[in-house]
Amino acid sequence: MKRFLLRVLLLGVLCLGILFGLSRGYLALLNTDYERSESTTLKFKHVPEHIQIAAFGSSHTENAFQSVSYHRNESFFNFGMQRQNPTMDYAIYKAYHGSLDKNAIVIITLSYFSFFDDTSHSLSVMKRYVNFLPVQALPNPKMQLFRVFRVLDFSFEPVFSFLEGRTADYTVSETTTLASSMTEEELVALGEKRAQIFFNQIGDAKIDPEIDAALRRLLSDCIENGYRPVLVTTPYLDEFTRNFSESFLDLFQAECQAYADDFGITYLFISHDLSVVEH
């Protein structure tokens, strides 16, 4: 019986070893420039060694803070990505904070979705992070195991992309905004639609405790390492914000300000600053 159990144990270890090896090979395919460009993570291959200004957050960060030549130069780097919340801001910070210079400014944007929409347990959303972040930077055991055994979610598409020799498009195009290509009626409809998505997902939910803890760890670690964190709520079009009550907006601003007060840092609420929004 003992010999049988030992054989089963050895077989299990062998299978895990094979899965681990296959996963490492699969991750290599998922980290080609083409695949990284498809998942909008190619820029993380070009993180400068000395960053004086870093920006973290969701699509508002990604689009609001532009730098030359594919988000890279010698002093600034934009770590923002679509639907990225403070949980993943902190995960990315852990992986790359060694590139920040002493006294670096760390911009952390907070949007209406930031506190409530924790996607760090969603495999579909987290795949892009799992593919390139080291295991220790991932926010929970579920995602860490997903990376170690990534081949279990195997797709032939990266294999075909590699065999066909597909390459990333490095063309840098002029920055444009969605609003610039839409009519007033289309903007109003889009604003109502996005606001409704927010209300359907969030409702009367409170701040997610994991997001709260991650944001506090991020701010605390920044200060301990001599960085200068700044909280910012970037401009929103009136076609979007008009769908939110004054009580909600006041509460949101107060909650953001509370984080700034707790850590003795600056919070810039420029969401309704017409001098910024109109430009």
PDB file of C-alpha atoms in Angstrom:
ATOM      1  CA  MET A   1       0.000   0.000   0.000  1.00  0.00           C
ATOM      2  CA  LYS A   2       2.807   2.383   0.891  1.00  0.00           C
ATOM      3  CA  ARG A   3       4.578   1.572  -2.364  1.00  0.00           C
ATOM      4  CA  PHE A   4       1.382   2.275  -4.292  1.00  0.00           C
ATOM      5  CA  LEU A   5       0.878   5.626  -2.559  1.00  0.00           C
ATOM      6  CA  LEU A   6       4.494   6.532  -3.240  1.00  0.00           C
ATOM      7  CA  ARG A   7       4.034   5.770  -6.939  1.00  0.00           C
ATOM      8  CA  VAL A   8       0.880   7.890  -7.028  1.00  0.00           C
ATOM      9  CA  LEU A   9       2.742  10.724  -5.310  1.00  0.00           C
ATOM     10  CA  LEU A  10       5.655  10.500  -7.732  1.00  0.00           C
ATOM     11  CA  LEU A  11       3.262  10.406 -10.689  1.00  0.00           C
ATOM     12  CA  GLY A  12       1.513  13.504  -9.349  1.00  0.00           C
ATOM     13  CA  VAL A  13       4.827  15.332  -8.930  1.00  0.00           C
ATOM     14  CA  LEU A  14       5.849  14.307 -12.455  1.00  0.00           C
ATOM     15  CA  CYS A  15       2.564  15.596 -13.916  1.00  0.00           C
ATOM     16  CA  LEU A  16       2.907  18.890 -12.069  1.00  0.00           C
ATOM     17  CA  GLY A  17       6.471  19.214 -13.308  1.00  0.00           C
ATOM     18  CA  ILE A  18       5.363  18.633 -16.893  1.00  0.00           C
ATOM     19  CA  LEU A  19       2.550  21.192 -16.562  1.00  0.00           C
ATOM     20  CA  PHE A  20       4.978  23.693 -15.044  1.00  0.00           C
ATOM     21  CA  GLY A  21       7.466  23.206 -17.896  1.00  0.00           C
ATOM     22  CA  LEU A  22       4.766  23.481 -20.545  1.00  0.00           C
ATOM     23  CA  SER A  23       3.434  26.620 -18.848  1.00  0.00           C
ATOM     24  CA  ARG A  24       6.853  28.269 -19.002  1.00  0.00           C
ATOM     25  CA  GLY A  25       7.003  27.570 -22.730  1.00  0.00           C
ATOM     26  CA  TYR A  26       3.450  28.822 -23.247  1.00  0.00           C
ATOM     27  CA  LEU A  27       4.200  32.012 -21.295  1.00  0.00           C
ATOM     28  CA  ALA A  28       7.149  32.627 -23.618  1.00  0.00           C
ATOM     29  CA  LEU A  29       4.741  32.530 -26.568  1.00  0.00           C
ATOM     30  CA  LEU A  30       2.339  34.866 -24.750  1.00  0.00           C
ATOM     31  CA  ASN A  31       5.155  37.357 -24.185  1.00  0.00           C
ATOM     32  CA  THR A  32       6.234  37.916 -27.769  1.00  0.00           C
ATOM     33  CA  ASP A  33       5.989  41.547 -28.860  1.00  0.00           C
ATOM     34  CA  TYR A  34       2.955  40.750 -31.006  1.00  0.00           C
ATOM     35  CA  GLU A  35       0.981  39.073 -28.212  1.00  0.00           C
ATOM     36  CA  ARG A  36       1.962  41.815 -25.750  1.00  0.00           C
ATOM     37  CA  SER A  37       0.789  44.482 -28.179  1.00  0.00           C
ATOM     38  CA  GLU A  38      -2.542  42.678 -28.549  1.00  0.00           C
ATOM     39  CA  SER A  39      -3.052  42.739 -24.770  1.00  0.00           C
ATOM     40  CA  THR A  40      -1.785  46.359 -24.440  1.00  0.00           C
ATOM     41  CA  THR A  41       1.113  45.270 -22.204  1.00  0.00           C
ATOM     42  CA  LEU A  42       3.990  45.711 -24.649  1.00  0.00           C
ATOM     43  CA  LYS A  43       4.929  49.018 -23.013  1.00  0.00           C
ATOM     44  CA  PHE A  44       6.010  47.135 -19.878  1.00  0.00           C
ATOM     45  CA  LYS A  45       8.919  45.735 -21.871  1.00  0.00           C
ATOM     46  CA  HIS A  46      10.240  49.299 -22.134  1.00  0.00           C
ATOM     47  CA  VAL A  47      10.096  50.558 -18.560  1.00  0.00           C
ATOM     48  CA  PRO A  48      12.958  53.065 -18.097  1.00  0.00           C
ATOM     49  CA  GLU A  49      15.599  52.408 -15.442  1.00  0.00           C
ATOM     50  CA  HIS A  50      15.165  55.857 -13.893  1.00  0.00           C
ATOM     51  CA  ILE A  51      11.599  57.140 -13.605  1.00  0.00           C
ATOM     52  CA  GLN A  52      10.979  60.562 -12.126  1.00  0.00           C
ATOM     53  CA  ILE A  53       7.217  60.614 -12.732  1.00  0.00           C
ATOM     54  CA  ALA A  54       5.032  57.481 -12.760  1.00  0.00           C
ATOM     55  CA  ALA A  55       1.296  57.334 -13.417  1.00  0.00           C
ATOM     56  CA  PHE A  56      -0.990  54.529 -12.231  1.00  0.00           C
ATOM     57  CA  GLY A  57      -4.697  53.964 -12.817  1.00  0.00           C
ATOM     58  CA  SER A  58      -7.306  53.001 -15.382  1.00  0.00           C
ATOM     59  CA  SER A  59      -8.002  54.215 -18.916  1.00  0.00           C
ATOM     60  CA  HIS A  60      -8.247  57.810 -17.693  1.00  0.00           C
ATOM     61  CA  THR A  61      -4.614  57.527 -16.641  1.00  0.00           C
ATOM     62  CA  GLU A  62      -3.636  55.748 -19.829  1.00  0.00           C
ATOM     63  CA  ASN A  63      -5.149  58.513 -21.958  1.00  0.00           C
ATOM     64  CA  ALA A  64      -4.708  61.581 -19.759  1.00  0.00           C
ATOM     65  CA  PHE A  65      -0.950  61.392 -19.205  1.00  0.00           C
ATOM     66  CA  GLN A  66       0.795  61.068 -22.533  1.00  0.00           C
ATOM     67  CA  SER A  67       4.517  60.778 -23.153  1.00  0.00           C
ATOM     68  CA  VAL A  68       6.460  60.611 -26.384  1.00  0.00           C
ATOM     69  CA  SER A  69       7.138  57.513 -28.454  1.00  0.00           C
ATOM     70  CA  TYR A  70       4.887  54.801 -27.072  1.00  0.00           C
ATOM     71  CA  HIS A  71       4.793  55.982 -23.450  1.00  0.00           C
ATOM     72  CA  ARG A  72       8.519  55.957 -22.942  1.00  0.00           C
ATOM     73  CA  ASN A  73      11.236  58.498 -22.357  1.00  0.00           C
ATOM     74  CA  GLU A  74      13.932  58.995 -19.773  1.00  0.00           C
ATOM     75  CA  SER A  75      11.821  60.378 -16.930  1.00  0.00           C
ATOM     76  CA  PHE A  76       8.138  59.427 -17.260  1.00  0.00           C
ATOM     77  CA  PHE A  77       6.247  56.165 -17.517  1.00  0.00           C
ATOM     78  CA  ASN A  78       2.523  55.511 -17.748  1.00  0.00           C
ATOM     79  CA  PHE A  79       1.553  52.272 -15.954  1.00  0.00           C
ATOM     80  CA  GLY A  80      -2.180  52.830 -16.510  1.00  0.00           C
ATOM     81  CA  MET A  81      -4.428  50.388 -18.361  1.00  0.00           C
ATOM     82  CA  GLN A  82      -8.117  50.054 -19.058  1.00  0.00           C
ATOM     83  CA  ARG A  83     -10.207  48.889 -16.058  1.00  0.00           C
ATOM     84  CA  GLN A  84      -7.165  48.893 -13.792  1.00  0.00           C
ATOM     85  CA  ASN A  85      -8.022  49.443 -10.136  1.00  0.00           C
ATOM     86  CA  PRO A  86      -5.811  50.123  -7.089  1.00  0.00           C
ATOM     87  CA  THR A  87      -5.377  46.384  -6.447  1.00  0.00           C
ATOM     88  CA  MET A  88      -3.506  46.012  -9.718  1.00  0.00           C
ATOM     89  CA  ASP A  89      -1.866  49.422  -9.402  1.00  0.00           C
ATOM     90  CA  TYR A  90      -0.197  48.051  -6.283  1.00  0.00           C
ATOM     91  CA  ALA A  91       0.708  44.762  -7.999  1.00  0.00           C
ATOM     92  CA  ILE A  92       2.399  46.601 -10.870  1.00  0.00           C
ATOM     93  CA  TYR A  93       4.065  48.984  -8.438  1.00  0.00           C
ATOM     94  CA  LYS A  94       5.570  46.031  -6.549  1.00  0.00           C
ATOM     95  CA  ALA A  95       7.004  44.659  -9.776  1.00  0.00           C
ATOM     96  CA  TYR A  96       8.504  47.929 -11.051  1.00  0.00           C
ATOM     97  CA  HIS A  97       9.053  50.317  -8.140  1.00  0.00           C
ATOM     98  CA  GLY A  98      12.781  49.586  -8.280  1.00  0.00           C
ATOM     99  CA  SER A  99      12.872  51.733 -11.429  1.00  0.00           C
ATOM    100  CA  LEU A 100      11.565  54.812  -9.594  1.00  0.00           C
ATOM    101  CA  ASP A 101      14.120  57.446  -8.652  1.00  0.00           C
ATOM    102  CA  LYS A 102      14.314  58.832  -5.124  1.00  0.00           C
ATOM    103  CA  ASN A 103      11.673  61.552  -4.671  1.00  0.00           C
ATOM    104  CA  ALA A 104       9.813  60.353  -7.784  1.00  0.00           C
ATOM    105  CA  ILE A 105       6.283  61.660  -8.189  1.00  0.00           C
ATOM    106  CA  VAL A 106       3.695  58.858  -8.247  1.00  0.00           C
ATOM    107  CA  ILE A 107       0.373  59.904  -9.781  1.00  0.00           C
ATOM    108  CA  ILE A 108      -2.528  57.637  -8.800  1.00  0.00           C
ATOM    109  CA  THR A 109      -5.833  58.396 -10.470  1.00  0.00           C
ATOM    110  CA  LEU A 110      -9.120  57.555  -8.779  1.00  0.00           C
ATOM    111  CA  SER A 111     -12.260  57.214 -10.876  1.00  0.00           C
ATOM    112  CA  TYR A 112     -15.852  56.434  -9.940  1.00  0.00           C
ATOM    113  CA  PHE A 113     -15.177  52.751 -10.645  1.00  0.00           C
ATOM    114  CA  SER A 114     -11.905  52.569  -8.699  1.00  0.00           C
ATOM    115  CA  PHE A 115     -13.294  51.652  -5.286  1.00  0.00           C
ATOM    116  CA  PHE A 116     -15.950  49.137  -6.256  1.00  0.00           C
ATOM    117  CA  ASP A 117     -14.989  47.137  -9.348  1.00  0.00           C
ATOM    118  CA  ASP A 118     -12.356  44.680  -8.058  1.00  0.00           C
ATOM    119  CA  THR A 119     -11.494  42.484 -11.039  1.00  0.00           C
ATOM    120  CA  SER A 120      -8.458  40.819  -9.435  1.00  0.00           C
ATOM    121  CA  HIS A 121     -10.347  37.502  -9.112  1.00  0.00           C
ATOM    122  CA  SER A 122     -11.613  37.466 -12.703  1.00  0.00           C
ATOM    123  CA  LEU A 123      -9.536  35.209 -14.967  1.00  0.00           C
ATOM    124  CA  SER A 124     -10.715  36.942 -18.134  1.00  0.00           C
ATOM    125  CA  VAL A 125      -9.574  40.359 -16.891  1.00  0.00           C
ATOM    126  CA  MET A 126      -6.431  39.137 -15.147  1.00  0.00           C
ATOM    127  CA  LYS A 127      -4.932  37.159 -18.044  1.00  0.00           C
ATOM    128  CA  ARG A 128      -3.008  40.180 -19.314  1.00  0.00           C
ATOM    129  CA  TYR A 129      -1.381  40.639 -15.878  1.00  0.00           C
ATOM    130  CA  VAL A 130      -0.765  36.942 -15.280  1.00  0.00           C
ATOM    131  CA  ASN A 131       1.089  36.710 -18.578  1.00  0.00           C
ATOM    132  CA  PHE A 132       3.841  39.195 -17.682  1.00  0.00           C
ATOM    133  CA  LEU A 133       3.905  39.936 -13.939  1.00  0.00           C
ATOM    134  CA  PRO A 134       6.076  37.738 -11.696  1.00  0.00           C
ATOM    135  CA  VAL A 135       4.228  35.323  -9.427  1.00  0.00           C
ATOM    136  CA  GLN A 136       5.055  37.254  -6.245  1.00  0.00           C
ATOM    137  CA  ALA A 137       3.493  40.448  -7.620  1.00  0.00           C
ATOM    138  CA  LEU A 138       0.099  38.891  -8.379  1.00  0.00           C
ATOM    139  CA  PRO A 139      -2.555  39.851  -5.810  1.00  0.00           C
ATOM    140  CA  ASN A 140      -3.965  36.481  -4.728  1.00  0.00           C
ATOM    141  CA  PRO A 141      -3.201  32.726  -4.710  1.00  0.00           C
ATOM    142  CA  LYS A 142      -5.763  32.052  -7.446  1.00  0.00           C
ATOM    143  CA  MET A 143      -3.880  34.229  -9.915  1.00  0.00           C
ATOM    144  CA  GLN A 144      -0.506  32.939  -8.773  1.00  0.00           C
ATOM    145  CA  LEU A 145      -1.570  29.349  -9.464  1.00  0.00           C
ATOM    146  CA  PHE A 146      -3.052  30.439 -12.782  1.00  0.00           C
ATOM    147  CA  ARG A 147       0.373  31.763 -13.825  1.00  0.00           C
ATOM    148  CA  VAL A 148       2.286  28.686 -12.615  1.00  0.00           C
ATOM    149  CA  PHE A 149      -0.039  26.403 -14.596  1.00  0.00           C
ATOM    150  CA  ARG A 150      -0.920  28.860 -17.383  1.00  0.00           C
ATOM    151  CA  VAL A 151      -0.945  26.112 -20.012  1.00  0.00           C
ATOM    152  CA  LEU A 152      -4.226  24.789 -18.583  1.00  0.00           C
ATOM    153  CA  ASP A 153      -5.895  27.697 -20.390  1.00  0.00           C
ATOM    154  CA  PHE A 154      -4.098  26.870 -23.628  1.00  0.00           C
ATOM    155  CA  SER A 155      -5.030  28.487 -26.934  1.00  0.00           C
ATOM    156  CA  PHE A 156      -3.512  27.763 -30.354  1.00  0.00           C
ATOM    157  CA  GLU A 157      -3.680  31.436 -31.384  1.00  0.00           C
ATOM    158  CA  PRO A 158      -0.285  32.419 -29.855  1.00  0.00           C
ATOM    159  CA  VAL A 159       1.262  29.357 -31.522  1.00  0.00           C
ATOM    160  CA  PHE A 160      -0.114  30.372 -34.929  1.00  0.00           C
ATOM    161  CA  SER A 161       1.026  33.976 -34.348  1.00  0.00           C
ATOM    162  CA  PHE A 162       4.548  32.762 -33.618  1.00  0.00           C
ATOM    163  CA  LEU A 163       4.696  30.367 -36.581  1.00  0.00           C
ATOM    164  CA  GLU A 164       3.374  33.052 -38.925  1.00  0.00           C
ATOM    165  CA  GLY A 165       5.969  35.505 -37.652  1.00  0.00           C
ATOM    166  CA  ARG A 166       3.483  38.209 -36.727  1.00  0.00           C
ATOM    167  CA  THR A 167       5.094  41.393 -35.437  1.00  0.00           C
ATOM    168  CA  ALA A 168       3.933  44.319 -33.329  1.00  0.00           C
ATOM    169  CA  ASP A 169       2.992  47.626 -34.922  1.00  0.00           C
ATOM    170  CA  TYR A 170       5.296  50.258 -33.444  1.00  0.00           C
ATOM    171  CA  THR A 171       3.715  53.144 -35.345  1.00  0.00           C
ATOM    172  CA  VAL A 172       3.073  56.112 -33.063  1.00  0.00           C
ATOM    173  CA  SER A 173      -0.099  57.895 -34.128  1.00  0.00           C
ATOM    174  CA  GLU A 174      -1.408  61.274 -33.058  1.00  0.00           C
ATOM    175  CA  THR A 175      -3.367  61.122 -29.816  1.00  0.00           C
ATOM    176  CA  THR A 176      -7.098  61.565 -30.312  1.00  0.00           C
ATOM    177  CA  THR A 177     -10.106  61.370 -28.035  1.00  0.00           C
ATOM    178  CA  LEU A 178     -13.325  59.448 -28.479  1.00  0.00           C
ATOM    179  CA  ALA A 179     -15.297  62.643 -27.951  1.00  0.00           C
ATOM    180  CA  SER A 180     -13.632  64.351 -30.905  1.00  0.00           C
ATOM    181  CA  SER A 181     -15.216  61.875 -33.335  1.00  0.00           C
ATOM    182  CA  MET A 182     -18.768  61.909 -31.911  1.00  0.00           C
ATOM    183  CA  THR A 183     -21.781  64.205 -32.174  1.00  0.00           C
ATOM    184  CA  GLU A 184     -23.382  65.766 -29.104  1.00  0.00           C
ATOM    185  CA  GLU A 185     -26.280  63.308 -29.312  1.00  0.00           C
ATOM    186  CA  GLU A 186     -23.891  60.355 -29.489  1.00  0.00           C
ATOM    187  CA  LEU A 187     -21.931  61.651 -26.491  1.00  0.00           C
ATOM    188  CA  VAL A 188     -25.090  62.036 -24.431  1.00  0.00           C
ATOM    189  CA  ALA A 189     -26.203  58.501 -25.300  1.00  0.00           C
ATOM    190  CA  LEU A 190     -22.758  57.089 -24.517  1.00  0.00           C
ATOM    191  CA  GLY A 191     -22.611  58.969 -21.200  1.00  0.00           C
ATOM    192  CA  GLU A 192     -25.989  57.562 -20.168  1.00  0.00           C
ATOM    193  CA  LYS A 193     -24.947  54.050 -21.217  1.00  0.00           C
ATOM    194  CA  ARG A 194     -21.687  54.115 -19.243  1.00  0.00           C
ATOM    195  CA  ALA A 195     -23.368  55.586 -16.196  1.00  0.00           C
ATOM    196  CA  GLN A 196     -25.995  52.832 -16.347  1.00  0.00           C
ATOM    197  CA  ILE A 197     -23.238  50.197 -16.509  1.00  0.00           C
ATOM    198  CA  PHE A 198     -21.789  51.734 -13.367  1.00  0.00           C
ATOM    199  CA  PHE A 199     -25.100  51.655 -11.511  1.00  0.00           C
ATOM    200  CA  ASN A 200     -25.830  48.088 -12.648  1.00  0.00           C
ATOM    201  CA  GLN A 201     -22.439  46.853 -11.445  1.00  0.00           C
ATOM    202  CA  ILE A 202     -22.092  48.913  -8.305  1.00  0.00           C
ATOM    203  CA  GLY A 203     -25.510  49.877  -7.017  1.00  0.00           C
ATOM    204  CA  ASP A 204     -25.187  50.894  -3.364  1.00  0.00           C
ATOM    205  CA  ALA A 205     -22.010  48.896  -2.776  1.00  0.00           C
ATOM    206  CA  LYS A 206     -19.416  50.089  -0.296  1.00  0.00           C
ATOM    207  CA  ILE A 207     -15.713  50.442  -0.968  1.00  0.00           C
ATOM    208  CA  ASP A 208     -14.256  46.996  -1.631  1.00  0.00           C
ATOM    209  CA  PRO A 209     -12.035  46.046   1.353  1.00  0.00           C
ATOM    210  CA  GLU A 210      -9.329  44.510  -0.871  1.00  0.00           C
ATOM    211  CA  ILE A 211      -9.159  47.665  -2.972  1.00  0.00           C
ATOM    212  CA  ASP A 212      -9.041  49.801   0.150  1.00  0.00           C
ATOM    213  CA  ALA A 213      -6.197  47.714   1.598  1.00  0.00           C
ATOM    214  CA  ALA A 214      -4.251  47.751  -1.689  1.00  0.00           C
ATOM    215  CA  LEU A 215      -4.529  51.527  -2.065  1.00  0.00           C
ATOM    216  CA  ARG A 216      -3.378  52.053   1.507  1.00  0.00           C
ATOM    217  CA  ARG A 217      -0.416  49.696   1.029  1.00  0.00           C
ATOM    218  CA  LEU A 218       0.502  51.496  -2.189  1.00  0.00           C
ATOM    219  CA  LEU A 219       0.422  54.921  -0.561  1.00  0.00           C
ATOM    220  CA  SER A 220       2.245  53.730   2.543  1.00  0.00           C
ATOM    221  CA  ASP A 221       4.996  52.027   0.555  1.00  0.00           C
ATOM    222  CA  CYS A 222       5.465  55.064  -1.678  1.00  0.00           C
ATOM    223  CA  ILE A 223       5.977  57.308   1.341  1.00  0.00           C
ATOM    224  CA  GLU A 224       8.286  54.828   3.093  1.00  0.00           C
ATOM    225  CA  ASN A 225      10.490  54.662  -0.027  1.00  0.00           C
ATOM    226  CA  GLY A 226      10.735  58.423  -0.387  1.00  0.00           C
ATOM    227  CA  TYR A 227       8.370  58.768  -3.351  1.00  0.00           C
ATOM    228  CA  ARG A 228       5.766  61.528  -3.547  1.00  0.00           C
ATOM    229  CA  PRO A 229       2.280  60.118  -4.236  1.00  0.00           C
ATOM    230  CA  VAL A 230      -0.476  62.389  -5.542  1.00  0.00           C
ATOM    231  CA  LEU A 231      -4.126  61.360  -5.891  1.00  0.00           C
ATOM    232  CA  VAL A 232      -5.971  62.722  -8.926  1.00  0.00           C
ATOM    233  CA  THR A 233      -9.474  62.467 -10.340  1.00  0.00           C
ATOM    234  CA  THR A 234      -9.069  63.393 -13.987  1.00  0.00           C
ATOM    235  CA  PRO A 235     -11.683  65.277 -16.056  1.00  0.00           C
ATOM    236  CA  TYR A 236     -14.898  63.602 -17.133  1.00  0.00           C
ATOM    237  CA  LEU A 237     -17.189  64.870 -19.835  1.00  0.00           C
ATOM    238  CA  ASP A 238     -20.362  66.529 -18.565  1.00  0.00           C
ATOM    239  CA  GLU A 239     -22.329  64.067 -20.713  1.00  0.00           C
ATOM    240  CA  PHE A 240     -21.158  61.387 -18.268  1.00  0.00           C
ATOM    241  CA  THR A 241     -21.121  63.157 -14.895  1.00  0.00           C
ATOM    242  CA  ARG A 242     -24.572  64.699 -15.342  1.00  0.00           C
ATOM    243  CA  ASN A 243     -25.981  61.196 -14.756  1.00  0.00           C
ATOM    244  CA  PHE A 244     -24.643  61.136 -11.183  1.00  0.00           C
ATOM    245  CA  SER A 245     -26.333  62.858  -8.271  1.00  0.00           C
ATOM    246  CA  GLU A 246     -24.585  65.635  -6.374  1.00  0.00           C
ATOM    247  CA  SER A 247     -24.730  63.514  -3.222  1.00  0.00           C
ATOM    248  CA  PHE A 248     -22.827  60.687  -4.938  1.00  0.00           C
ATOM    249  CA  LEU A 249     -20.192  63.023  -6.364  1.00  0.00           C
ATOM    250  CA  ASP A 250     -19.762  64.770  -3.012  1.00  0.00           C
ATOM    251  CA  LEU A 251     -19.372  61.426  -1.238  1.00  0.00           C
ATOM    252  CA  PHE A 252     -16.865  60.194  -3.825  1.00  0.00           C
ATOM    253  CA  GLN A 253     -14.785  63.343  -3.491  1.00  0.00           C
ATOM    254  CA  ALA A 254     -14.912  63.124   0.304  1.00  0.00           C
ATOM    255  CA  GLU A 255     -13.733  59.489   0.264  1.00  0.00           C
ATOM    256  CA  CYS A 256     -10.792  60.359  -2.006  1.00  0.00           C
ATOM    257  CA  GLN A 257      -9.908  63.328   0.177  1.00  0.00           C
ATOM    258  CA  ALA A 258      -9.996  61.068   3.248  1.00  0.00           C
ATOM    259  CA  TYR A 259      -7.198  58.927   1.782  1.00  0.00           C
ATOM    260  CA  ALA A 260      -5.153  62.051   1.114  1.00  0.00           C
ATOM    261  CA  ASP A 261      -5.740  63.296   4.665  1.00  0.00           C
ATOM    262  CA  ASP A 262      -4.809  59.938   6.181  1.00  0.00           C
ATOM    263  CA  PHE A 263      -1.432  59.991   4.434  1.00  0.00           C
ATOM    264  CA  GLY A 264      -0.796  63.722   4.403  1.00  0.00           C
ATOM    265  CA  ILE A 265      -0.688  63.992   0.614  1.00  0.00           C
ATOM    266  CA  THR A 266      -2.408  66.045  -2.095  1.00  0.00           C
ATOM    267  CA  TYR A 267      -5.682  65.123  -3.778  1.00  0.00           C
ATOM    268  CA  LEU A 268      -6.537  66.970  -6.992  1.00  0.00           C
ATOM    269  CA  PHE A 269     -10.203  66.815  -7.948  1.00  0.00           C
ATOM    270  CA  ILE A 270     -10.252  68.290 -11.456  1.00  0.00           C
ATOM    271  CA  SER A 271     -13.132  66.203 -12.757  1.00  0.00           C
ATOM    272  CA  HIS A 272     -15.381  69.280 -13.016  1.00  0.00           C
ATOM    273  CA  ASP A 273     -12.729  71.890 -13.728  1.00  0.00           C
ATOM    274  CA  LEU A 274     -14.143  73.499 -16.875  1.00  0.00           C
ATOM    275  CA  SER A 275     -10.819  75.056 -17.779  1.00  0.00           C
ATOM    276  CA  VAL A 276      -9.443  71.508 -18.079  1.00  0.00           C
ATOM    277  CA  VAL A 277     -12.499  69.658 -19.378  1.00  0.00           C
ATOM    278  CA  GLU A 278     -13.059  72.085 -22.250  1.00  0.00           C
ATOM    279  CA  HIS A 279      -9.502  71.561 -23.475  1.00  0.00           C
TER     280      HIS A 279
END
